[in-house]
Amino acid sequence: MWSYEKRLEFPVNIKEPNAKLAQVIISQYGGPDGEMGASLRYLSQRYSMPYREVAGLLTDIGTEELAHLEMVAAIVHQLTRNLSMEEIEKSGFAPYYVDHTVGVWPQSAGGFPFTAAQFQVTGDPITDLTEDLAAEQKARTTYDNILRLIKEPDVCEPIKFLRMREIVHFQRFGEANREDCSKSEHAQYNH
C-alpha cells in the first residue's frame, strides 16, 4: 500500500542540542494539535468516507502526517541527544528525563500524554472534513507559536516547512468539502 523512502520529507540537521526547544516542539509530536493525532484522525476517517476521491485524500494526507511525525521526532531527538546532566537539570528537562531519558515520547508541551480523545471520527463526511479543516489551522497556529519562540535557523527551517504543509492540507480539505461533500447533503435526504 505504501512505499517508504528512508529519508525525511525535509532534512533535519540540528547542530546544537537545546532541551528547552525540545520541550515545546514535542507538542507537535503528541500534543493536542500534533502530527500523531492528525495522522490517526485522517487514516481512521477514510474508512467511512463515501467518496473515493476524499478517502484517497485522507489516505494521502494521513500518511504525509506520519512523515511529519517522523520529522518532529528527529527534531526532538537531535535537540536532546548528547545532553549533559547539567544541561538536563538547567533546562528544566529533568522531569521528562526521569520518565523517558531522552527517548521521544508523545506528549504535549505541558507534559500531558497523547490521547485519542483529542480528535474525532464521526463517519459524517461534512463533520469530519470540518474537523480536519480546524485541525490543520490549530496545527498551523502551534507551528506559528513555536516559530515565535525559536531563532535557530537549523530548527526554524524544518518547522517552517511543516507549517507550510498545514496550509496546503487545509486548502485540500477545503476543496474536498466544497466539491465532494456538497453531493452528500442531497443524497442523504433522498432515501
CSV table of C-alpha atoms in Angstrom, one decimal, residues 11-119:
chain,number,residue,atom,x,y,z
A,11,PRO,CA,16.1,17.5,6.1
A,12,VAL,CA,16.6,17.9,9.8
A,13,ASN,CA,20.2,18.7,10.7
A,14,ILE,CA,20.4,20.4,14.1
A,15,LYS,CA,23.9,21.3,15.3
A,16,GLU,CA,23.4,22.2,18.9
A,17,PRO,CA,21.2,20.4,21.5
A,18,ASN,CA,18.6,22.5,23.3
A,19,ALA,CA,16.3,20.8,25.7
A,20,LYS,CA,14.2,23.9,26.2
A,21,LEU,CA,13.3,23.9,22.5
A,22,ALA,CA,12.6,20.2,22.5
A,23,GLN,CA,10.1,20.7,25.3
A,24,VAL,CA,7.9,23.0,23.2
A,25,ILE,CA,8.4,21.2,19.8
A,26,ILE,CA,7.4,17.9,21.3
A,27,SER,CA,3.8,19.1,21.4
A,28,GLN,CA,3.7,18.6,17.6
A,29,TYR,CA,4.6,15.0,18.2
A,30,GLY,CA,1.9,14.1,20.7
A,31,GLY,CA,0.2,17.3,21.8
A,32,PRO,CA,-3.5,18.1,21.2
A,33,ASP,CA,-2.9,19.5,17.7
A,34,GLY,CA,0.1,17.4,16.8
A,35,GLU,CA,1.1,15.2,13.9
A,36,MET,CA,0.2,11.9,15.7
A,37,GLY,CA,-3.4,12.9,16.2
A,38,ALA,CA,-3.6,14.2,12.7
A,39,SER,CA,-2.3,11.0,11.1
A,40,LEU,CA,-4.6,8.8,13.2
A,41,ARG,CA,-7.6,11.1,12.6
A,42,TYR,CA,-7.3,11.1,8.8
A,43,LEU,CA,-6.3,7.4,8.4
A,44,SER,CA,-9.3,6.5,10.6
A,45,GLN,CA,-11.8,8.8,8.8
A,46,ARG,CA,-11.0,7.4,5.4
A,47,TYR,CA,-12.8,4.1,6.1
A,48,SER,CA,-16.3,5.7,6.4
A,49,MET,CA,-15.8,8.4,3.7
A,50,PRO,CA,-18.3,7.6,1.0
A,51,TYR,CA,-16.4,9.5,-1.7
A,52,ARG,CA,-13.4,7.6,-3.2
A,53,GLU,CA,-11.5,10.8,-4.0
A,54,VAL,CA,-11.9,12.2,-0.5
A,55,ALA,CA,-10.9,8.8,1.0
A,56,GLY,CA,-7.8,8.9,-1.1
A,57,LEU,CA,-7.1,12.4,0.0
A,58,LEU,CA,-7.4,11.3,3.7
A,59,THR,CA,-5.0,8.5,3.0
A,60,ASP,CA,-2.6,10.8,1.3
A,61,ILE,CA,-2.6,13.4,4.0
A,62,GLY,CA,-2.7,10.9,6.8
A,63,THR,CA,0.4,9.2,5.5
A,64,GLU,CA,2.1,12.6,5.0
A,65,GLU,CA,1.3,13.4,8.6
A,66,LEU,CA,3.2,10.2,9.6
A,67,ALA,CA,6.2,11.7,7.7
A,68,HIS,CA,5.7,14.9,9.7
A,69,LEU,CA,5.6,12.9,12.9
A,70,GLU,CA,8.9,11.4,11.8
A,71,MET,CA,10.4,14.9,11.2
A,72,VAL,CA,9.2,16.2,14.6
A,73,ALA,CA,10.7,13.1,16.3
A,74,ALA,CA,14.0,13.7,14.5
A,75,ILE,CA,14.0,17.4,15.6
A,76,VAL,CA,13.3,16.4,19.3
A,77,HIS,CA,15.9,13.7,19.2
A,78,GLN,CA,18.5,16.0,17.7
A,79,LEU,CA,17.8,18.7,20.3
A,80,THR,CA,18.1,16.2,23.2
A,81,ARG,CA,20.9,13.9,22.1
A,82,ASN,CA,24.2,14.1,24.0
A,83,LEU,CA,22.8,16.4,26.7
A,84,SER,CA,24.9,16.6,29.8
A,85,MET,CA,23.2,16.1,33.2
A,86,GLU,CA,23.9,19.7,33.9
A,87,GLU,CA,22.1,20.8,30.7
A,88,ILE,CA,19.2,18.5,31.5
A,89,GLU,CA,18.8,20.0,35.0
A,90,LYS,CA,19.4,23.6,34.0
A,91,SER,CA,16.9,23.4,31.1
A,92,GLY,CA,14.0,22.0,33.2
A,93,PHE,CA,14.2,18.8,31.2
A,94,ALA,CA,14.7,16.6,34.3
A,95,PRO,CA,11.1,15.6,34.9
A,96,TYR,CA,10.9,14.3,31.3
A,97,TYR,CA,14.3,12.7,31.6
A,98,VAL,CA,13.2,10.8,34.7
A,99,ASP,CA,10.4,9.1,32.8
A,100,HIS,CA,11.8,8.8,29.3
A,101,THR,CA,15.6,9.5,29.4
A,102,VAL,CA,16.0,11.2,26.0
A,103,GLY,CA,13.6,8.9,24.2
A,104,VAL,CA,10.9,10.6,22.1
A,105,TRP,CA,7.5,10.1,23.8
A,106,PRO,CA,4.2,11.5,22.6
A,107,GLN,CA,3.1,14.3,24.9
A,108,SER,CA,2.2,18.0,24.8
A,109,ALA,CA,4.5,20.8,25.7
A,110,GLY,CA,2.7,20.9,29.1
A,111,GLY,CA,3.6,17.3,29.7
A,112,PHE,CA,0.2,15.7,29.1
A,113,PRO,CA,0.5,12.3,27.3
A,114,PHE,CA,-1.1,11.8,23.9
A,115,THR,CA,-4.6,10.6,23.9
A,116,ALA,CA,-7.0,9.7,21.1
A,117,ALA,CA,-9.6,11.7,23.0
A,118,GLN,CA,-8.1,14.8,21.3
A,119,PHE,CA,-9.7,14.0,17.9
